[in-house]
Short mmCIF file of C-alpha atoms and ligand atoms in Angstrom, two decimals:
data_model
loop_
_atom_site.label_atom_id
_atom_site.label_comp_id
_atom_site.label_asym_id
_atom_site.label_seq_id
_atom_site.Cartn_x
_atom_site.Cartn_y
_atom_site.Cartn_z
CA UNK A 1 -19.78 -1.72 33.99
CA UNK A 2 -21.51 -1.97 30.63
CA UNK A 3 -22.56 -5.38 29.32
CA UNK A 4 -20.10 -7.73 27.77
CA UNK A 5 -19.15 -7.51 24.14
CA UNK A 6 -20.12 -10.35 21.87
CA UNK A 7 -16.47 -10.90 21.10
CA UNK A 8 -15.61 -11.71 24.70
CA UNK A 9 -18.39 -14.21 24.88
CA UNK A 10 -17.53 -15.94 21.62
CA UNK A 11 -13.98 -16.31 22.85
CA UNK A 12 -15.26 -18.83 25.35
CA UNK A 13 -13.18 -19.63 28.40
CA UNK A 14 -10.27 -17.49 27.35
CA UNK A 15 -12.60 -14.56 26.84
CA UNK A 16 -14.19 -15.18 30.23
CA UNK A 17 -10.84 -15.13 31.96
CA UNK A 18 -9.80 -11.94 30.23
CA UNK A 19 -13.06 -10.28 31.23
CA UNK A 20 -12.35 -11.17 34.87
CA UNK A 21 -8.83 -9.86 34.52
CA UNK A 22 -10.22 -6.64 33.08
CA UNK A 23 -12.26 -6.12 36.23
CA UNK A 24 -15.39 -7.70 34.80
CA UNK A 25 -17.72 -10.16 36.45
CA UNK A 26 -17.03 -11.99 39.67
CA UNK A 27 -15.53 -15.42 39.19
CA UNK A 28 -17.32 -18.45 40.52
CA UNK A 29 -15.20 -20.11 43.18
CA UNK A 30 -15.34 -23.71 44.24
CA UNK A 31 -15.53 -23.01 47.99
CA UNK A 32 -17.80 -24.43 50.63
CA UNK A 33 -20.98 -22.37 50.90
CA UNK A 34 -23.50 -21.81 53.70
CA UNK A 35 -26.35 -22.85 51.41
CA UNK A 36 -26.55 -25.02 48.31
CA UNK A 37 -29.05 -24.89 45.47
CA UNK A 38 -29.16 -27.49 42.71
CA UNK A 39 -31.02 -26.38 39.62
CA UNK A 40 -32.79 -29.53 38.52
CA UNK A 41 -35.34 -31.09 36.20
CA UNK A 42 -37.82 -33.29 38.02
CA UNK A 43 -41.21 -34.96 37.91
CA UNK A 44 -43.34 -34.11 40.93
CA UNK A 45 -46.90 -34.59 42.15
CA UNK A 46 -48.80 -31.28 42.08
CA UNK A 47 -52.27 -32.57 41.29
CA UNK A 48 -53.18 -35.60 43.45
CA UNK A 49 -52.71 -38.97 41.76
CA UNK A 50 -50.31 -37.96 39.03
CA UNK A 51 -46.72 -36.86 38.52
CA UNK A 52 -46.27 -33.61 36.60
CA UNK A 53 -43.40 -34.14 34.17
CA UNK A 54 -40.76 -31.60 33.14
CA UNK A 55 -40.88 -29.46 36.25
CA UNK A 56 -37.86 -27.39 37.25
CA UNK A 57 -36.64 -26.56 40.75
CA UNK A 58 -33.70 -25.49 42.87
CA UNK A 59 -33.78 -28.94 44.44
CA UNK A 60 -33.48 -32.36 42.75
CA UNK A 61 -36.50 -33.85 44.54
CA UNK A 62 -39.00 -31.18 45.52
CA UNK A 63 -39.96 -27.50 45.63
CA UNK A 64 -37.25 -24.85 45.91
CA UNK A 65 -36.04 -24.81 49.53
CA UNK A 66 -36.80 -21.88 51.82
CA UNK A 67 -33.53 -19.99 52.33
CA UNK A 68 -32.96 -18.33 55.71
CA UNK A 69 -30.39 -15.65 56.31
CA UNK A 70 -29.72 -13.22 59.16
CA UNK A 71 -29.89 -9.47 58.70
CA UNK A 72 -26.41 -7.98 58.48
CA UNK A 73 -24.63 -11.35 58.39
CA UNK A 74 -22.61 -12.42 55.40
CA UNK A 75 -23.81 -15.57 53.68
CA UNK A 76 -22.93 -17.64 50.63
CA UNK A 77 -24.96 -19.82 48.30
CA UNK A 78 -23.39 -22.37 45.99
CA UNK A 79 -25.57 -22.80 42.91
CA UNK A 80 -25.02 -25.81 40.67
CA UNK A 81 -26.78 -25.96 37.34
CA UNK A 82 -28.01 -29.49 36.63
CA UNK A 83 -30.46 -28.24 34.02
CA UNK A 84 -29.73 -28.86 30.38
CA UNK A 85 -29.75 -25.09 29.72
CA UNK A 86 -28.13 -21.94 31.11
CA UNK A 87 -29.55 -20.10 34.11
CA UNK A 88 -28.70 -17.53 36.77
CA UNK A 89 -30.24 -16.60 40.16
CA UNK A 90 -31.67 -13.24 41.18
CA UNK A 91 -32.35 -12.49 44.87
CA UNK A 92 -35.51 -10.39 44.58
CA UNK A 93 -35.59 -7.41 46.94
CA UNK A 94 -32.10 -7.79 48.40
CA UNK A 95 -30.05 -4.58 48.22
CA UNK A 96 -26.71 -6.28 47.68
CA UNK A 97 -23.63 -5.70 45.54
CA UNK A 98 -24.34 -5.51 41.82
CA UNK A 99 -22.02 -8.43 40.96
CA UNK A 100 -24.25 -10.75 43.03
CA UNK A 101 -27.59 -9.58 41.58
CA UNK A 102 -27.89 -12.39 39.07
CA UNK A 103 -28.85 -10.74 35.77
CA UNK A 104 -27.32 -12.33 32.67
CA UNK A 105 -24.72 -10.16 30.85
CA UNK A 106 -25.62 -7.16 33.01
CA UNK A 107 -24.01 -8.47 36.23
CA UNK A 108 -22.62 -11.91 35.36
CA UNK A 109 -22.38 -14.55 32.67
CA UNK A 110 -25.20 -17.07 32.60
CA UNK A 111 -24.33 -20.22 34.55
CA UNK A 112 -24.03 -22.78 31.78
CA UNK A 113 -25.44 -26.31 32.10
CA UNK A 114 -23.12 -28.32 34.31
CA UNK A 115 -21.46 -25.22 35.78
CA UNK A 116 -21.58 -23.70 39.27
CA UNK A 117 -21.55 -20.18 40.67
CA UNK A 118 -21.03 -19.01 44.21
CA UNK A 119 -23.09 -16.05 45.39
CA UNK A 120 -21.95 -14.20 48.47
CA UNK A 121 -23.63 -11.22 50.10
CA UNK A 122 -24.74 -9.53 53.32
CA UNK A 123 -28.48 -8.78 53.36
CA UNK A 124 -28.95 -5.29 54.83
CA UNK A 125 -32.72 -5.60 55.26
CA UNK A 126 -34.87 -8.11 57.14
CA UNK A 127 -38.12 -9.54 55.86
CA UNK A 128 -39.64 -11.89 53.33
CA UNK A 129 -38.00 -12.08 49.91
CA UNK A 130 -37.82 -14.60 47.10
CA UNK A 131 -35.41 -15.91 44.51
CA UNK A 132 -35.77 -16.99 40.90
CA UNK A 133 -33.80 -17.32 37.66
CA UNK A 134 -33.29 -14.31 35.40
CA UNK A 135 -32.59 -16.44 32.33
CA UNK A 136 -35.23 -18.25 30.27
CA UNK A 137 -37.69 -17.23 32.95
CA UNK A 138 -40.57 -18.08 30.64
CA UNK A 139 -39.76 -21.75 31.05
CA UNK A 140 -37.79 -21.93 34.27
CA UNK A 141 -40.15 -19.90 36.46
CA UNK A 142 -43.28 -21.30 34.82
CA UNK A 143 -42.03 -24.83 35.52
CA UNK A 144 -41.31 -24.19 39.20
CA UNK A 145 -38.12 -22.23 39.85
CA UNK A 146 -39.43 -19.68 42.37
CA UNK A 147 -38.41 -19.96 46.02
CA UNK A 148 -38.99 -18.06 49.26
CA UNK A 149 -36.10 -16.38 51.05
CA UNK A 150 -36.23 -15.06 54.61
CA UNK A 151 -33.93 -12.59 56.27
CA UNK A 152 -34.42 -12.79 60.03
CA UNK A 153 -34.47 -9.64 62.14
CA UNK A 154 -31.67 -9.14 64.62
CA UNK A 155 -34.38 -8.88 67.29
CA UNK A 156 -36.99 -11.66 67.43
CA UNK A 157 -40.48 -10.08 67.23
CA UNK A 158 -41.94 -12.89 69.35
CA UNK A 159 -43.84 -15.31 67.10
CA UNK A 160 -44.33 -18.95 68.07
CA UNK A 161 -44.04 -20.17 64.48
CA UNK A 162 -43.04 -18.90 61.09
CA UNK A 163 -44.75 -20.21 57.95
CA UNK A 164 -43.49 -19.24 54.48
CA UNK A 165 -46.21 -19.53 51.82
CA UNK A 166 -44.98 -19.73 48.24
CA UNK A 167 -48.09 -18.75 46.28
CA UNK A 168 -48.18 -19.49 42.58
CA UNK A 169 -50.09 -21.13 39.77
CA UNK A 170 -49.01 -23.79 37.31
CA UNK A 171 -50.43 -24.14 33.80
CA UNK A 172 -51.54 -27.75 33.86
CA UNK A 173 -54.15 -29.61 31.85
CA UNK A 174 -56.70 -32.08 33.24
CA UNK A 175 -54.06 -34.82 33.12
CA UNK A 176 -51.75 -32.83 35.45
CA UNK A 177 -49.22 -32.14 32.67
CA UNK A 178 -48.01 -28.74 31.47
CA UNK A 179 -50.01 -27.12 28.68
CA UNK A 180 -48.76 -24.25 26.47
CA UNK A 181 -47.08 -21.99 29.03
CA UNK A 182 -47.75 -18.66 27.31
CA UNK A 183 -49.92 -17.33 24.49
CA UNK A 184 -48.93 -14.41 22.31
CA UNK A 185 -52.33 -12.72 22.47
CA UNK A 186 -52.12 -12.76 26.28
CA UNK A 187 -48.57 -11.42 26.34
CA UNK A 188 -49.94 -8.33 24.61
CA UNK A 189 -52.59 -7.98 27.33
CA UNK A 190 -52.57 -9.01 30.97
CA UNK A 191 -50.46 -12.14 30.58
CA UNK A 192 -51.29 -15.85 30.54
CA UNK A 193 -52.74 -17.14 33.81
CA UNK A 194 -51.99 -20.55 35.25
CA UNK A 195 -54.74 -23.12 35.78
CA UNK A 196 -53.83 -24.73 39.12
CA UNK A 197 -53.26 -22.57 42.21
CA UNK A 198 -50.76 -23.86 44.73
CA UNK A 199 -49.17 -22.96 48.05
CA UNK A 200 -45.74 -24.52 48.58
CA UNK A 201 -46.49 -26.69 45.52
CA UNK A 202 -49.62 -28.14 47.15
CA UNK A 203 -53.23 -27.64 46.06
CA UNK A 204 -55.33 -26.40 49.02
CA UNK A 205 -52.93 -27.62 51.74
CA UNK A 206 -53.90 -27.77 55.42
CA UNK A 207 -51.30 -26.46 57.88
CA UNK A 208 -51.74 -27.66 61.44
CA UNK A 209 -50.85 -24.91 63.90
CA UNK A 210 -50.79 -24.79 67.65
CA UNK A 211 -54.12 -23.43 68.94
CA UNK A 212 -53.90 -19.93 70.38
CA UNK A 213 -50.37 -19.38 69.05
CA UNK A 214 -48.97 -16.44 67.09
CA UNK A 215 -47.84 -17.35 63.59
CA UNK A 216 -46.00 -15.21 61.08
CA UNK A 217 -47.41 -16.03 57.67
CA UNK A 218 -44.99 -15.02 54.94
CA UNK A 219 -46.94 -14.70 51.71
CA UNK A 220 -44.74 -14.53 48.63
CA UNK A 221 -46.50 -14.23 45.29
CA UNK A 222 -43.99 -15.89 43.00
CA UNK A 223 -46.43 -16.37 40.13
CA UNK A 224 -45.40 -15.20 36.67
CA UNK A 225 -48.69 -13.41 35.92
CA UNK A 226 -51.39 -13.20 38.57
CA UNK A 227 -52.31 -9.96 40.34
CA UNK A 228 -54.67 -10.85 43.18
CA UNK A 229 -56.33 -9.77 46.41
CA UNK A 230 -55.72 -12.00 49.41
CA UNK A 231 -57.54 -12.43 52.69
CA UNK A 232 -57.19 -14.43 55.91
CA UNK A 233 -60.67 -15.54 56.95
CA UNK A 234 -61.72 -16.98 60.30
CA UNK A 235 -59.07 -15.50 62.59
CA UNK A 236 -57.58 -12.28 63.82
CA UNK A 237 -54.80 -11.51 61.33
CA UNK A 238 -52.90 -8.29 60.63
CA UNK A 239 -50.59 -7.32 57.79
CA UNK A 240 -47.38 -6.15 59.43
CA UNK A 241 -45.11 -5.75 56.39
CA UNK A 242 -45.37 -5.46 52.62
CA UNK A 243 -42.41 -6.27 50.39
CA UNK A 244 -40.18 -6.78 53.45
CA UNK A 245 -40.84 -3.34 54.87
CA UNK A 246 -42.92 -2.87 58.05
CA UNK A 247 -46.18 -0.94 57.76
CA UNK A 248 -46.48 2.16 59.96
CA UNK A 249 -49.65 0.58 61.42
CA UNK A 250 -50.72 -3.09 61.10
CA UNK A 251 -53.78 -3.51 58.86
CA UNK A 252 -56.51 -6.17 58.82
CA UNK A 253 -55.56 -9.00 56.43
CA UNK A 254 -58.37 -8.25 53.97
CA UNK A 255 -58.07 -7.24 50.33
CA UNK A 256 -54.30 -7.38 50.39
CA UNK A 257 -53.44 -6.73 46.73
CA UNK A 258 -50.23 -8.44 45.68
CA UNK A 259 -48.79 -8.62 42.19
CA UNK A 260 -46.07 -10.97 40.91
CA UNK A 261 -42.97 -10.48 43.04
CA UNK A 262 -44.72 -8.95 46.04
CA UNK A 263 -44.83 -10.25 49.60
CA UNK A 264 -46.95 -9.71 52.70
CA UNK A 265 -46.04 -10.65 56.27
CA UNK A 266 -49.17 -11.39 58.26
CA UNK A 267 -49.39 -11.86 62.02
CA UNK A 268 -51.99 -14.59 62.61
CA UNK A 269 -53.51 -15.37 65.98
CA UNK A 270 -54.56 -19.02 65.65
CA UNK A 271 -58.05 -19.63 67.15
CA UNK A 272 -58.31 -21.51 70.45
CA UNK A 273 -60.61 -24.30 69.32
CA UNK A 274 -59.79 -27.13 66.93
CA UNK A 275 -63.17 -26.80 65.18
CA UNK A 276 -62.42 -23.23 64.09
CA UNK A 277 -61.55 -22.96 60.43
CA UNK A 278 -59.01 -20.46 59.11
CA UNK A 279 -58.23 -20.02 55.43
CA UNK A 280 -56.14 -18.05 52.99
CA UNK A 281 -58.44 -16.81 50.26
CA UNK A 282 -57.68 -15.48 46.81
CA UNK A 283 -60.45 -13.10 45.82
CA UNK A 284 -61.44 -13.00 42.19
CA UNK A 285 -63.74 -10.67 40.32
CA UNK A 286 -66.86 -12.78 40.74
CA UNK A 287 -65.86 -15.47 43.20
CA UNK A 288 -63.13 -16.55 45.54
CA UNK A 289 -60.90 -19.53 46.01
CA UNK A 290 -59.41 -21.10 49.13
CA UNK A 291 -55.65 -21.43 48.61
CA UNK A 292 -54.72 -22.95 51.99
CA UNK A 293 -56.24 -23.79 55.38
CA UNK A 294 -54.87 -23.46 58.87
CA UNK A 295 -56.12 -25.95 61.49
CA UNK A 296 -55.76 -25.16 65.22
CA UNK A 297 -54.42 -28.17 67.12
CA UNK A 298 -53.86 -28.99 70.80
CA UNK A 299 -54.43 -26.88 73.92
CA UNK A 300 -54.45 -23.12 73.41
CA UNK A 301 -51.18 -21.25 73.90
CA UNK A 302 -53.37 -18.23 74.80
CA UNK A 303 -51.15 -15.73 73.06
CA UNK A 304 -52.27 -12.23 72.13
CA UNK A 305 -51.33 -10.22 69.03
CA UNK A 306 -50.51 -7.33 71.36
CA UNK A 307 -47.54 -9.29 72.70
CA UNK A 308 -45.64 -8.95 69.44
CA UNK A 309 -42.89 -6.38 69.17
CA UNK A 310 -43.24 -4.11 66.17
CA UNK A 311 -40.75 -4.75 63.40
CA UNK A 312 -37.79 -2.41 63.14
CA UNK A 313 -37.55 -0.36 59.96
CA UNK A 314 -35.00 -1.46 57.40
CA UNK A 315 -32.07 0.92 56.87
CA UNK A 316 -33.35 2.29 53.55
CA UNK A 317 -32.24 5.92 53.15
CA UNK A 318 -34.97 8.53 52.77
CA UNK A 319 -34.88 10.61 49.60
CA UNK A 320 -34.29 14.35 49.91
CA UNK A 321 -37.32 15.51 47.94
CA UNK A 322 -36.28 19.17 47.93
CA UNK A 323 -33.17 18.26 45.92
CA UNK A 324 -34.45 15.30 43.95
CA UNK A 325 -34.15 15.16 40.18
CA UNK A 326 -37.28 13.94 38.38
CA UNK A 327 -36.86 11.22 35.77
CA UNK A 328 -39.76 10.03 33.67
CA UNK A 329 -40.27 6.49 32.45
CA UNK A 330 -43.05 5.66 30.01
CA UNK A 331 -44.36 2.12 29.86
CA UNK A 332 -46.22 1.30 26.68
CA UNK A 333 -46.35 -0.59 23.41
CA UNK A 334 -43.18 -1.32 21.55
CA UNK A 335 -43.11 1.15 18.66
CA UNK A 336 -41.95 -1.23 15.94
CA UNK A 337 -42.84 -4.62 17.34
CA UNK A 338 -39.29 -5.72 16.48
CA UNK A 339 -38.22 -9.26 17.05
CA UNK A 340 -35.82 -9.42 19.98
CA UNK A 341 -32.32 -10.76 19.50
CA UNK A 342 -31.71 -14.45 19.90
CA UNK A 343 -30.56 -15.21 23.45
CA UNK A 344 -29.56 -18.33 25.33
CA UNK A 345 -31.87 -16.97 28.01
CA UNK A 346 -34.90 -17.44 25.76
CA UNK A 347 -37.29 -15.15 23.95
CA UNK A 348 -40.91 -15.32 22.82
CA UNK A 349 -39.77 -14.18 19.37
CA UNK A 350 -41.65 -10.87 19.35
CA UNK A 351 -41.91 -7.64 21.32
CA UNK A 352 -45.09 -5.88 22.42
CA UNK A 353 -43.83 -3.62 25.16
CA UNK A 354 -41.30 -0.90 25.77
CA UNK A 355 -39.88 1.52 28.33
CA UNK A 356 -39.37 5.04 26.97
CA UNK A 357 -40.32 3.67 23.52
CA UNK A 358 -37.46 1.21 23.48
CA UNK A 359 -38.10 -2.52 23.67
CA UNK A 360 -35.48 -4.49 25.60
CA UNK A 361 -33.40 -6.35 22.99
CA UNK A 362 -33.28 -9.55 25.05
CA UNK A 363 -30.69 -10.98 27.42
CA UNK A 364 -27.75 -10.62 25.08
CA UNK A 365 -24.09 -9.67 25.40
CA UNK A 366 -23.63 -5.89 25.44
CA UNK A 367 -22.64 -3.19 25.30
CA UNK A 368 -26.05 -2.29 26.64
CA UNK A 369 -27.35 1.23 27.15
CA UNK A 370 -29.07 2.18 30.40
CA UNK A 371 -32.49 3.84 30.41
CA UNK A 372 -31.00 6.49 32.70
CA UNK A 373 -27.83 7.27 34.60
CA UNK A 374 -28.03 8.21 38.26
CA UNK A 375 -25.35 9.67 40.46
CA UNK A 376 -24.31 7.78 43.56
CA UNK A 377 -25.79 9.30 46.71
CA UNK A 378 -28.24 11.58 44.90
CA UNK A 379 -32.03 11.58 45.42
CA UNK A 380 -34.41 10.99 42.52
CA UNK A 381 -38.10 10.96 41.84
CA UNK A 382 -39.00 8.35 39.24
CA UNK A 383 -42.20 9.33 37.44
CA UNK A 384 -43.65 6.03 36.22
CA UNK A 385 -46.20 6.66 33.47
CA UNK A 386 -48.27 3.75 32.21
CA UNK A 387 -49.72 4.49 28.78
CA UNK A 388 -51.23 1.06 28.42
CA UNK A 389 -54.60 -0.40 29.46
CA UNK A 390 -52.84 -3.16 31.44
CA UNK A 391 -51.37 -3.23 34.95
CA UNK A 392 -47.62 -3.65 35.39
CA UNK A 393 -45.79 -4.60 38.60
CA UNK A 394 -42.62 -2.55 38.14
CA UNK A 395 -39.56 -3.98 39.85
CA UNK A 396 -36.23 -2.26 40.43
CA UNK A 397 -33.20 -4.29 41.45
CA UNK A 398 -30.65 -3.21 44.05
CA UNK A 399 -32.43 -0.13 45.41
CA UNK A 400 -35.68 0.24 47.36
CA UNK A 401 -37.99 3.15 46.68
CA UNK A 402 -40.83 4.92 48.43
CA UNK A 403 -44.29 5.43 46.97
CA UNK A 404 -45.15 9.14 46.79
CA UNK A 405 -48.24 9.87 44.73
CA UNK A 406 -50.51 8.76 41.93
CA UNK A 407 -52.94 10.43 39.55
CA UNK A 408 -55.46 7.64 40.26
CA UNK A 409 -55.45 6.89 43.98
CA UNK A 410 -54.07 7.73 47.38
CA UNK A 411 -50.89 5.76 47.99
CA UNK A 412 -49.60 4.62 51.38
CA UNK A 413 -46.00 5.75 51.97
CA UNK A 414 -44.69 2.21 51.45
CA UNK A 415 -41.06 1.38 50.85
CA UNK A 416 -40.79 -1.36 48.27
CA UNK A 417 -38.91 -2.97 45.39
CA UNK A 418 -42.02 -3.76 43.32
CA UNK A 419 -44.91 -1.35 42.71
CA UNK A 420 -48.11 -2.25 40.92
CA UNK A 421 -48.63 0.44 38.30
CA UNK A 422 -52.28 0.42 37.28
CA UNK A 423 -53.54 0.96 33.75
CA UNK A 424 -53.09 4.58 32.62
CA UNK A 425 -51.63 5.45 36.01
CA UNK A 426 -48.80 7.89 36.65
CA UNK A 427 -47.01 7.21 39.92
CA UNK A 428 -44.16 9.10 41.53
CA UNK A 429 -41.70 7.13 43.63
CA UNK A 430 -38.56 8.37 45.36
CA UNK A 431 -35.18 6.82 46.01
CA UNK A 432 -31.61 7.51 46.97
CA UNK A 433 -29.19 6.09 44.41
CA UNK A 434 -27.02 4.53 47.09
CA UNK A 435 -25.95 1.28 45.41
CA UNK A 436 -23.61 1.54 42.41
CA UNK A 437 -24.06 -0.67 39.36
CA UNK A 438 -26.40 -1.63 36.56
CA UNK A 439 -29.80 -2.40 38.04
CA UNK A 440 -32.49 -4.20 36.07
CA UNK A 441 -35.79 -2.32 35.92
CA UNK A 442 -38.71 -4.27 34.52
CA UNK A 443 -42.26 -5.49 34.69
CA UNK A 444 -42.70 -8.69 36.72
CA UNK A 445 -45.43 -10.09 34.50
CA UNK A 446 -42.86 -12.30 32.86
CA UNK A 447 -44.40 -12.18 29.39
CA UNK A 448 -44.30 -8.37 29.50
CA UNK A 449 -40.69 -8.41 30.64
CA UNK A 450 -39.70 -10.88 27.96
CA UNK A 451 -41.51 -9.01 25.19
CA UNK A 452 -39.81 -5.69 25.83
CA UNK A 453 -40.88 -4.15 29.14
CA UNK A 454 -37.39 -4.21 30.64
CA UNK A 455 -34.26 -2.14 30.84
CA UNK A 456 -31.80 -0.99 33.47
CA UNK A 457 -30.71 2.04 35.46
CA UNK A 458 -27.03 2.77 35.90
CA UNK A 459 -25.86 4.21 39.21
CA UNK A 460 -22.39 5.64 38.60
CA UNK A 461 -19.94 5.54 41.44
CU1 CU B 501 -46.27 -5.66 32.69
#
């Protein structure tokens, strides 16, 4: 359905009820849920020796919890908003019903301060995913609201341990307190980088792992800006899935490029000896940084990577390329540089970016116009054309797509929900429009998204 009218929203509760009655957004029900998230303000120690004030989380006393679901099993999550502002939760990468997708005014009303909302869905795909707000993301994500979400395969692939790694930066000064989160001149370029790199909210943590065991590392880059190349050094480690979808052939865990929103599942064979050092490395242009260490402990379990079962493919339909319609999307500057509309979900106060020359007006009550309309069940090729000198991780909600081709490089035939579109690159991706609804389509560099590089596709049923 199209976005809500301003009138319905201004009508307050009565308007909300009438929108439900008119077949609008799902109501939030006060029922027991399988999982509970409490959106909270908190002070927490990120840098040793000090508490960082004004952090935000999905937990009152620590990092966002890791959520675990089972593939094909219905689950529910009760979200209570204890922030002093509105929010909403998006389940990044899950191909679920549109009403549960968590985009303000497009799929639901923002969850106001003090209010609750119950999400309920059945994840069709297994793998590593993540969750985050889709309202005032500039503040809420920058201050900590990014969590890892795991959907377990029906068949256990045979790991001894499973280790989710929530990789992100925080913009902290020398005193461990937040500094200006974003800068306008960066929003018009590659985005504003954080200053302190963390894994699971720790700086350079050491994870003790059983020697000789097989560990599934679940890397989730939940940062708001950073595109990076990652490596596991000191052990035999293979990338087995990217963005929740298994690779046709496992690859060495070297130069694994991940942009904001992307994930990599890595099978790690922990060394046999305690003195062997394993690390997760972020490679930079001129140097590299250790993000986390893995310490072998105890007698060796003597496992072998060859003992792992390969991951089953997720049930993502394959596009029929001989009958696919081509749709072009141009990512570039915003033509007018208009100020976006005022929104309770926050704005930077200016636009720099656009899709098809239109800057997203902000998270405001509709009616909102889609960038394109797709027919349910039909195959499409999306031609993503980047006119700008910056890279953009392009994310589509609700539907996974397959990488086809690029004018700049050879692409692996990956199935994904987030594709890094390089500067001046034109990339073709294919999908089957199999999930009806209004699906957000945007850059995952949050400053780009919030200064115009956003929109949505409508799949008509
Ligand atoms: Cu971007």
